Short mmCIF file of N, CA and C in Angstrom, two decimals:
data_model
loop_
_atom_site.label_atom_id
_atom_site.label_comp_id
_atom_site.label_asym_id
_atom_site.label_seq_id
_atom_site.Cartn_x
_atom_site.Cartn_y
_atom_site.Cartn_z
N UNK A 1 66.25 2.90 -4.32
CA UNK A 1 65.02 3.61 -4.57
C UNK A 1 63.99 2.61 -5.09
N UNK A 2 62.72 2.61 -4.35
CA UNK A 2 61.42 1.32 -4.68
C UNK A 2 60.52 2.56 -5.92
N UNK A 3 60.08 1.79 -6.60
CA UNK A 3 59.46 2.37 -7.47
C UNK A 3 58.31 2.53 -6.59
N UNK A 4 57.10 3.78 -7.32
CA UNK A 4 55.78 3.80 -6.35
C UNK A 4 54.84 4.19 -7.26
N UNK A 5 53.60 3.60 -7.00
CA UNK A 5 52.88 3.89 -7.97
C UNK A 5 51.95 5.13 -7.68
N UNK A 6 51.76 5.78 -8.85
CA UNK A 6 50.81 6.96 -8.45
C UNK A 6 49.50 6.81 -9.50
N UNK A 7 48.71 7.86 -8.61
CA UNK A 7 47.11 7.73 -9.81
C UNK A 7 46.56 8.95 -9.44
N UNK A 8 45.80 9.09 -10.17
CA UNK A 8 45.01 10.46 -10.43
C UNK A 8 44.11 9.99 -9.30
N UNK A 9 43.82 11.28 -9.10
CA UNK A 9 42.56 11.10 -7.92
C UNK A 9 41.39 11.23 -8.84
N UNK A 10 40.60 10.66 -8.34
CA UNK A 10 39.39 10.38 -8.57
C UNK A 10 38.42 12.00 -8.56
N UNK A 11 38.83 12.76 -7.47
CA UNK A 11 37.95 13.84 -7.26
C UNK A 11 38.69 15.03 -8.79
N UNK A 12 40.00 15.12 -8.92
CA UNK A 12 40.11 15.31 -10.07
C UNK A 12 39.76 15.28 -11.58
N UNK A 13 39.52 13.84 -11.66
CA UNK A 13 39.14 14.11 -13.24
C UNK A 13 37.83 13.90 -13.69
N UNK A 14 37.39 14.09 -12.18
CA UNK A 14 35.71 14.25 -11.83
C UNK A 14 34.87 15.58 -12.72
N UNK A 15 35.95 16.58 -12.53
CA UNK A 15 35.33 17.56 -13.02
C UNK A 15 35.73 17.50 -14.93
N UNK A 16 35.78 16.49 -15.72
CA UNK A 16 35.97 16.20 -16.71
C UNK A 16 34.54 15.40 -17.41
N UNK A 17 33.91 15.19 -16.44
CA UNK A 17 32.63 14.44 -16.81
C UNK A 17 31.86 14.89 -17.94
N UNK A 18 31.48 14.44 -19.00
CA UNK A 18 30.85 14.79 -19.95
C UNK A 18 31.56 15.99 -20.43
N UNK A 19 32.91 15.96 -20.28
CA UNK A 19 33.59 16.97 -21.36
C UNK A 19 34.46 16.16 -22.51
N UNK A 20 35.16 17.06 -23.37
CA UNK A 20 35.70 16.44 -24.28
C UNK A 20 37.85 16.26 -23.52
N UNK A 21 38.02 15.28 -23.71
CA UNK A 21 38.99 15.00 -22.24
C UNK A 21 40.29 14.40 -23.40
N UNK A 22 41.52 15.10 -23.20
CA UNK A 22 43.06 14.27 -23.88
C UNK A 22 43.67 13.55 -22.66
N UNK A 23 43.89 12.65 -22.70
CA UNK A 23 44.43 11.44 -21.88
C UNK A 23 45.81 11.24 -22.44
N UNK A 24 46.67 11.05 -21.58
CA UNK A 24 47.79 10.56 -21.49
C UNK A 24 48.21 9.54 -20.46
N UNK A 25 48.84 8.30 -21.17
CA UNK A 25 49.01 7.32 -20.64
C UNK A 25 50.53 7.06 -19.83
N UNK A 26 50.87 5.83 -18.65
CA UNK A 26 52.45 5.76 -18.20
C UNK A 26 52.55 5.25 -19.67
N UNK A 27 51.82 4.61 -20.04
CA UNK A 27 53.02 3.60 -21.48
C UNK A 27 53.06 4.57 -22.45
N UNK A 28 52.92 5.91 -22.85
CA UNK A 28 53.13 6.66 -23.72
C UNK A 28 52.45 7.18 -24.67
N UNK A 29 50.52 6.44 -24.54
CA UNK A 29 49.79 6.61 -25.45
C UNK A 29 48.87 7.58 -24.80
N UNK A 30 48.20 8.33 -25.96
CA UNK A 30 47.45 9.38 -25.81
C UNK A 30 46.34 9.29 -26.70
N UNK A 31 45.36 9.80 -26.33
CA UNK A 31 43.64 9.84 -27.10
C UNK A 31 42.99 10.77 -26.45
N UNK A 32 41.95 11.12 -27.51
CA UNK A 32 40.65 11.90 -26.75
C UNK A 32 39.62 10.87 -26.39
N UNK A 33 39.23 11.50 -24.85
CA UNK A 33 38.31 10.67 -24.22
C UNK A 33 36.68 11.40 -23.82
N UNK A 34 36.17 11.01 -23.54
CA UNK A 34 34.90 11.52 -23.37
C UNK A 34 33.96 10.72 -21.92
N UNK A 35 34.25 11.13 -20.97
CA UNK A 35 33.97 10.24 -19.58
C UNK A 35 32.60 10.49 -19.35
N UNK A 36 31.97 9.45 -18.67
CA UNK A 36 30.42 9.45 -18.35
C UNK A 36 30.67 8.83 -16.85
N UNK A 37 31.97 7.93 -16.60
CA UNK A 37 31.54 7.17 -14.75
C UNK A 37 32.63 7.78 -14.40
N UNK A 38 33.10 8.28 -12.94
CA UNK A 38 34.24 7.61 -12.62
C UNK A 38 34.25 7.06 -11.47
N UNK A 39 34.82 6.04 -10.94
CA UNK A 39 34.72 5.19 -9.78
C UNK A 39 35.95 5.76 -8.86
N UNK A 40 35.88 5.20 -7.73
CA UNK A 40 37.45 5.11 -6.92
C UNK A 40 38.68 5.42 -7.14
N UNK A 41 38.54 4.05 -8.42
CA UNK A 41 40.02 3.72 -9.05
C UNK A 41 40.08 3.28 -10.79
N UNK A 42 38.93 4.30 -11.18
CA UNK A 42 38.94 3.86 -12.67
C UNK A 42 37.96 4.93 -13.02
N UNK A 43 37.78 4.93 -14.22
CA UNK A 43 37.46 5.93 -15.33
C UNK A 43 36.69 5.03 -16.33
N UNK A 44 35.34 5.50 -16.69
CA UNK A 44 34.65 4.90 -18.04
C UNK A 44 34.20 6.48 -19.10
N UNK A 45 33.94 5.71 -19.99
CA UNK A 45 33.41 6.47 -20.91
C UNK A 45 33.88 6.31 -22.45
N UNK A 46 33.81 7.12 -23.29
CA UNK A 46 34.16 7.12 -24.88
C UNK A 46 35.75 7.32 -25.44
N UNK A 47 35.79 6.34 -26.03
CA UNK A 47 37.70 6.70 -26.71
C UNK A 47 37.21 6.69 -28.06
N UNK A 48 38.66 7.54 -28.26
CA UNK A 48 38.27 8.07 -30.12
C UNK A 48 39.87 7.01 -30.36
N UNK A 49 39.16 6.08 -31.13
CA UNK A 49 40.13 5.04 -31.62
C UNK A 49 40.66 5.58 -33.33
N UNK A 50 40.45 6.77 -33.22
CA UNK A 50 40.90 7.11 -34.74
C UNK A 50 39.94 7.38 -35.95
N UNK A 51 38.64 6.51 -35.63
CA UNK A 51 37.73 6.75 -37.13
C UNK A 51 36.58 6.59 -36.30
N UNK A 52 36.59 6.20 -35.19
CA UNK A 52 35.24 5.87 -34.52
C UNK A 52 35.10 5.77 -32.78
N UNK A 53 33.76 6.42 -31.94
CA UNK A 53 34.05 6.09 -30.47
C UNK A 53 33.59 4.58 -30.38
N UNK A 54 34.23 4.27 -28.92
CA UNK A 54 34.01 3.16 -28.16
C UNK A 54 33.92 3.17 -26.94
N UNK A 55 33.41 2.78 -26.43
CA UNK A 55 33.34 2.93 -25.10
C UNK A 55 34.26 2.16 -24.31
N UNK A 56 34.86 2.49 -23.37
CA UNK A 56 36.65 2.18 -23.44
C UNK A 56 36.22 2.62 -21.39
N UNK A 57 36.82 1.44 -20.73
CA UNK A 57 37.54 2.28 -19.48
C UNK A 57 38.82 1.58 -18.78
N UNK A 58 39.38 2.30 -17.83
CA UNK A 58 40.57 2.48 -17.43
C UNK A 58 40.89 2.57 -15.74
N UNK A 59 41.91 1.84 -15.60
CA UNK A 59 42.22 2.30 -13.79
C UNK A 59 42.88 3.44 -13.91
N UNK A 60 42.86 4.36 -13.03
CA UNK A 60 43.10 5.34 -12.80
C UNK A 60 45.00 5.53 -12.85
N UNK A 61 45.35 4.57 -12.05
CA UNK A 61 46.67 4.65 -12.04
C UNK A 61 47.57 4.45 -13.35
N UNK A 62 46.63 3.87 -14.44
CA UNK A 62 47.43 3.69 -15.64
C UNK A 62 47.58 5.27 -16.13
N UNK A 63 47.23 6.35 -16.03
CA UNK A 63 46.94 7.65 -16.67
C UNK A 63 47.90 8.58 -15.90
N UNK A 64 48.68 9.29 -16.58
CA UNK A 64 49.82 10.33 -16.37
C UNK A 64 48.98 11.90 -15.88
N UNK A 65 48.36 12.00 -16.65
CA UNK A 65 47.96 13.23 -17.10
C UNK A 65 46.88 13.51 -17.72
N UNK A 66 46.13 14.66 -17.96
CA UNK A 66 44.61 14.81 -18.46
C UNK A 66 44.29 16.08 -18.72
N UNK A 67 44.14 16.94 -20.19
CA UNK A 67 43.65 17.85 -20.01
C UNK A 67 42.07 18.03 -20.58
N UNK A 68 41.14 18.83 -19.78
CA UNK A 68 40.08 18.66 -20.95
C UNK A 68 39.61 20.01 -20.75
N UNK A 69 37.93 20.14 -21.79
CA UNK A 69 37.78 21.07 -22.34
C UNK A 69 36.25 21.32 -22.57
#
């Protein structure tokens, strides 16, 4: 069995734009996010690093899962 990589589609977490967004990562980490781009194959916008946002982005395929709100 070959491992395979998977990713969120793009048209998916499209409709997350300017919402308040929980991210879950393959490596096990999780945050609230707050998206303003998304491209192709990646995701921009705001991460809550705990005491403060940043503006933080991501390829798509690193991300498990997503709920937002």
């Amino acid at each position: 069995m070959s491992a395979t990589a998977f990713a969120i589609d793009p048209g998916a977490i499209r409709g997350c734009l300017f919402r308040n967004t929980y991210i879950w990562l393959n490596n096990g980490e999780q945050f609230w996010f707050f998206p303003v781009f998304v491209g192709p194959n990646s995701v921009a916008g705001f991460r809550w690093f705990g005491f403060f946002w940043g503006y933080f982005g991501i390829d798509l395929n690193r991300i498990s899962s997503f709920t937002c709100f």
